[in-house]
Every structure is written in structure tokens, then in C-alpha cells.
Amino acid sequence: MPTQSVLVREFSFLTRVLQQYLSLLKKYPIITKSVTRFFITGPVSHYIYQLLEVLLPTTVPYCLIKRLLLERLIFAPAFLLLFYVVMNALEGKTLADVQNKLKTSYWPAMKMNWKVWTPFQFININYVPVQFRVLFANLVALFWYAYLASVRK
């Protein structure tokens, strides 16, 4: 005999939070994504995910792989570079410090980025609805930025 599911109170809170996020996302997509992620990467991510949809719609042959390659080989290196530049600027470092940090840790971090992010980004850019991609990436980024912070020291 099937049983009927009953919602738990905590889920109603999560539902309300998600509904509020969706409402804000619909009305103010850039601002909402900016608040939920670093103030530069949120808007940039928004436009990159939109661009991937325009450049490589699902009607393009091999779009799943093409999207992934474009994101991993063009956008990911640029994002990592942006991370290093912004973080060093916020720390008050000189241009020479930034260059030195890039020489010593950019390549190892980029290789780790490809190892960690590639499966998540494959799922994100091909199966997650475009309006949720920044949120999905934010969840993964919590752990990724902790890793980057430890590598930078």
C-alpha cells in the first residue's frame, strides 16, 4: 500500500529561499548572480553561459563536447588569470608580485582546475538549465576557492 509523503518544515524554508532566489533571478539576473558569487565572476559567468547557448545551440553537431572545450580551453584560463589578478590587487600586491605568483602557481592551479572542474562544467553547461548555471558553479566554487587560497600561500 503506497504511503503519502509529508513535507518536513525545514523543506518549506528551503522552498521559500529557492522561490525568492528564482524571483530575484528573473527580475535582476546580473545583480542576483553577482551577490551569490564574487562581484566580477557572477556577471562574467552569466554572459559566458549565455554566449555558449548562442554560439553552440543543441542543434550544432557535437555541441556537448564543443561547449566543454570552449569553456575549458578559453574561459577557464581567463577566469583563473582574473582570480589571480583580482586577489593580488585586493591584497595590495605589486605587478611584480602578481607576475611572480603567476609564474610559480598558475600552471599547477590550471591543471588542477581542469581535473576538478571539467566533470562539473560538462554537467553544468550541458544539462543544468542556463538560469541555474551560476548557482551550480557557485556550489562547486566554495571548495575550489578554498583550494586556490591554499595553493596561493
C-alpha positions as YAML, in Angstrom:
chain: A
units: angstrom
residues:
- id: 1
  name: MET
  ca: [0.00, 0.00, 0.00]
- id: 2
  name: PRO
  ca: [1.63, 3.31, -1.05]
- id: 3
  name: THR
  ca: [2.24, 5.91, 1.58]
- id: 4
  name: GLN
  ca: [1.78, 9.60, 1.14]
- id: 5
  name: SER
  ca: [4.78, 11.89, 1.52]
- id: 6
  name: VAL
  ca: [4.57, 14.69, 4.01]
- id: 7
  name: LEU
  ca: [6.74, 17.77, 3.71]
- id: 8
  name: VAL
  ca: [9.07, 18.48, 6.57]
- id: 9
  name: ARG
  ca: [9.08, 22.03, 7.92]
- id: 10
  name: GLU
  ca: [12.74, 22.62, 7.03]
- id: 11
  name: PHE
  ca: [11.95, 21.94, 3.38]
- id: 12
  name: SER
  ca: [9.37, 24.72, 3.39]
- id: 13
  name: PHE
  ca: [12.11, 27.16, 4.41]
- id: 14
  name: LEU
  ca: [14.35, 25.89, 1.62]
- id: 15
  name: THR
  ca: [11.47, 26.12, -0.81]
- id: 16
  name: ARG
  ca: [10.82, 29.74, 0.16]
- id: 17
  name: VAL
  ca: [14.52, 30.58, -0.20]
- id: 18
  name: LEU
  ca: [14.62, 28.95, -3.62]
- id: 19
  name: GLN
  ca: [11.44, 30.74, -4.70]
- id: 20
  name: GLN
  ca: [12.89, 34.06, -3.57]
- id: 21
  name: TYR
  ca: [16.13, 33.33, -5.43]
- id: 22
  name: LEU
  ca: [14.19, 32.46, -8.59]
- id: 23
  name: SER
  ca: [12.13, 35.63, -8.32]
- id: 24
  name: LEU
  ca: [15.23, 37.78, -7.90]
- id: 25
  name: LEU
  ca: [16.98, 35.85, -10.66]
- id: 26
  name: LYS
  ca: [14.14, 36.59, -13.04]
- id: 27
  name: LYS
  ca: [13.89, 40.30, -12.16]
- id: 28
  name: TYR
  ca: [17.60, 41.08, -11.61]
- id: 29
  name: PRO
  ca: [19.73, 38.30, -13.13]
- id: 30
  name: ILE
  ca: [23.07, 40.12, -13.09]
- id: 31
  name: ILE
  ca: [22.70, 41.58, -9.60]
- id: 32
  name: THR
  ca: [21.46, 38.30, -8.14]
- id: 33
  name: LYS
  ca: [24.30, 36.32, -9.67]
- id: 34
  name: SER
  ca: [26.77, 38.96, -8.55]
- id: 35
  name: VAL
  ca: [25.61, 38.76, -4.96]
- id: 36
  name: THR
  ca: [25.69, 34.98, -4.94]
- id: 37
  name: ARG
  ca: [29.18, 34.88, -6.38]
- id: 38
  name: PHE
  ca: [32.21, 37.14, -6.44]
- id: 39
  name: PHE
  ca: [31.19, 40.54, -7.87]
- id: 40
  name: ILE
  ca: [33.14, 40.11, -11.11]
- id: 41
  name: THR
  ca: [32.78, 36.42, -11.85]
- id: 42
  name: GLY
  ca: [29.00, 36.39, -11.37]
- id: 43
  name: PRO
  ca: [28.23, 38.75, -14.26]
- id: 44
  name: VAL
  ca: [31.01, 37.32, -16.42]
- id: 45
  name: SER
  ca: [29.73, 33.78, -15.82]
- id: 46
  name: HIS
  ca: [26.21, 34.87, -16.67]
- id: 47
  name: TYR
  ca: [27.32, 36.18, -20.06]
- id: 48
  name: ILE
  ca: [29.62, 33.25, -20.79]
- id: 49
  name: TYR
  ca: [26.83, 30.75, -20.19]
- id: 50
  name: GLN
  ca: [24.51, 32.82, -22.37]
- id: 51
  name: LEU
  ca: [27.19, 33.03, -25.07]
- id: 52
  name: LEU
  ca: [27.68, 29.27, -25.06]
- id: 53
  name: GLU
  ca: [23.96, 28.84, -25.70]
- id: 54
  name: VAL
  ca: [24.07, 31.27, -28.63]
- id: 55
  name: LEU
  ca: [27.32, 30.03, -30.18]
- id: 56
  name: LEU
  ca: [26.64, 26.34, -29.68]
- id: 57
  name: PRO
  ca: [22.93, 25.55, -29.51]
- id: 58
  name: THR
  ca: [21.88, 21.95, -29.12]
- id: 59
  name: THR
  ca: [21.30, 21.73, -32.87]
- id: 60
  name: VAL
  ca: [25.07, 22.02, -33.55]
- id: 61
  name: PRO
  ca: [26.71, 18.62, -34.07]
- id: 62
  name: TYR
  ca: [28.86, 17.59, -31.10]
- id: 63
  name: CYS
  ca: [27.70, 20.68, -29.18]
- id: 64
  name: LEU
  ca: [28.26, 18.95, -25.81]
- id: 65
  name: ILE
  ca: [31.97, 18.48, -26.49]
- id: 66
  name: LYS
  ca: [32.40, 21.82, -28.28]
- id: 67
  name: ARG
  ca: [30.86, 23.71, -25.37]
- id: 68
  name: LEU
  ca: [33.10, 21.93, -22.92]
- id: 69
  name: LEU
  ca: [36.25, 22.57, -24.97]
- id: 70
  name: LEU
  ca: [35.43, 26.25, -25.42]
- id: 71
  name: GLU
  ca: [34.74, 26.68, -21.72]
- id: 72
  name: ARG
  ca: [37.75, 24.65, -20.54]
- id: 73
  name: LEU
  ca: [40.37, 25.95, -23.02]
- id: 74
  name: ILE
  ca: [39.34, 29.61, -23.38]
- id: 75
  name: PHE
  ca: [37.16, 30.73, -20.49]
- id: 76
  name: ALA
  ca: [38.70, 28.72, -17.63]
- id: 77
  name: PRO
  ca: [42.27, 30.00, -18.16]
- id: 78
  name: ALA
  ca: [40.97, 33.57, -18.42]
- id: 79
  name: PHE
  ca: [38.93, 33.16, -15.21]
- id: 80
  name: LEU
  ca: [41.89, 31.79, -13.33]
- id: 81
  name: LEU
  ca: [44.04, 34.68, -14.51]
- id: 82
  name: LEU
  ca: [41.31, 37.08, -13.40]
- id: 83
  name: PHE
  ca: [41.24, 35.40, -9.99]
- id: 84
  name: TYR
  ca: [44.98, 35.83, -9.51]
- id: 85
  name: VAL
  ca: [44.99, 39.46, -10.63]
- id: 86
  name: VAL
  ca: [41.99, 40.48, -8.52]
- id: 87
  name: MET
  ca: [43.13, 38.65, -5.38]
- id: 88
  name: ASN
  ca: [46.62, 40.14, -5.57]
- id: 89
  name: ALA
  ca: [45.19, 43.60, -6.21]
- id: 90
  name: LEU
  ca: [42.91, 43.25, -3.17]
- id: 91
  name: GLU
  ca: [45.95, 42.24, -1.14]
- id: 92
  name: GLY
  ca: [47.78, 45.37, -2.31]
- id: 93
  name: LYS
  ca: [50.47, 43.43, -4.17]
- id: 94
  name: THR
  ca: [52.59, 44.95, -6.91]
- id: 95
  name: LEU
  ca: [52.55, 43.93, -10.56]
- id: 96
  name: ALA
  ca: [55.87, 42.16, -9.99]
- id: 97
  name: ASP
  ca: [54.27, 40.15, -7.16]
- id: 98
  name: VAL
  ca: [51.41, 39.17, -9.46]
- id: 99
  name: GLN
  ca: [53.82, 38.09, -12.19]
- id: 100
  name: ASN
  ca: [55.87, 36.05, -9.72]
- id: 101
  name: LYS
  ca: [52.75, 34.36, -8.34]
- id: 102
  name: LEU
  ca: [51.58, 33.57, -11.87]
- id: 103
  name: LYS
  ca: [54.96, 32.02, -12.71]
- id: 104
  name: THR
  ca: [55.01, 29.84, -9.62]
- id: 105
  name: SER
  ca: [51.42, 28.70, -9.19]
- id: 106
  name: TYR
  ca: [49.24, 29.47, -12.23]
- id: 107
  name: TRP
  ca: [50.10, 26.34, -14.23]
- id: 108
  name: PRO
  ca: [49.65, 23.89, -11.32]
- id: 109
  name: ALA
  ca: [46.37, 25.60, -10.44]
- id: 110
  name: MET
  ca: [45.23, 25.46, -14.08]
- id: 111
  name: LYS
  ca: [45.94, 21.73, -14.28]
- id: 112
  name: MET
  ca: [44.04, 21.17, -11.05]
- id: 113
  name: ASN
  ca: [41.21, 23.33, -12.41]
- id: 114
  name: TRP
  ca: [40.93, 21.07, -15.44]
- id: 115
  name: LYS
  ca: [40.94, 17.96, -13.25]
- id: 116
  name: VAL
  ca: [38.37, 19.23, -10.75]
- id: 117
  name: TRP
  ca: [36.07, 21.43, -12.82]
- id: 118
  name: THR
  ca: [35.85, 19.53, -16.11]
- id: 119
  name: PRO
  ca: [33.26, 16.95, -14.99]
- id: 120
  name: PHE
  ca: [31.24, 19.60, -13.13]
- id: 121
  name: GLN
  ca: [31.34, 22.00, -16.07]
- id: 122
  name: PHE
  ca: [30.35, 19.26, -18.50]
- id: 123
  name: ILE
  ca: [27.23, 18.68, -16.43]
- id: 124
  name: ASN
  ca: [26.69, 22.40, -15.85]
- id: 125
  name: ILE
  ca: [26.91, 23.67, -19.42]
- id: 126
  name: ASN
  ca: [25.10, 20.76, -21.00]
- id: 127
  name: TYR
  ca: [22.43, 19.64, -18.54]
- id: 128
  name: VAL
  ca: [21.77, 22.40, -16.00]
- id: 129
  name: PRO
  ca: [19.25, 24.99, -17.22]
- id: 130
  name: VAL
  ca: [21.06, 28.19, -18.14]
- id: 131
  name: GLN
  ca: [19.43, 30.24, -15.38]
- id: 132
  name: PHE
  ca: [20.88, 27.88, -12.72]
- id: 133
  name: ARG
  ca: [24.42, 27.54, -14.07]
- id: 134
  name: VAL
  ca: [25.94, 30.31, -11.99]
- id: 135
  name: LEU
  ca: [24.32, 28.85, -8.86]
- id: 136
  name: PHE
  ca: [25.59, 25.35, -9.69]
- id: 137
  name: ALA
  ca: [29.10, 26.71, -10.29]
- id: 138
  name: ASN
  ca: [28.89, 28.63, -7.01]
- id: 139
  name: LEU
  ca: [28.35, 25.41, -5.09]
- id: 140
  name: VAL
  ca: [31.43, 23.83, -6.64]
- id: 141
  name: ALA
  ca: [33.36, 27.09, -6.26]
- id: 142
  name: LEU
  ca: [33.06, 27.02, -2.47]
- id: 143
  name: PHE
  ca: [35.51, 24.15, -2.43]
- id: 144
  name: TRP
  ca: [37.55, 25.33, -5.41]
- id: 145
  name: TYR
  ca: [38.32, 28.74, -3.90]
- id: 146
  name: ALA
  ca: [39.40, 27.09, -0.66]
- id: 147
  name: TYR
  ca: [41.85, 25.03, -2.72]
- id: 148
  name: LEU
  ca: [43.11, 28.12, -4.60]
- id: 149
  name: ALA
  ca: [43.62, 30.00, -1.35]
- id: 150
  name: SER
  ca: [45.75, 27.18, -0.01]
- id: 151
  name: VAL
  ca: [47.82, 26.97, -3.22]
- id: 152
  name: ARG
  ca: [48.44, 30.73, -3.31]
- id: 153
  name: LYS
  ca: [50.14, 30.79, 0.11]
...
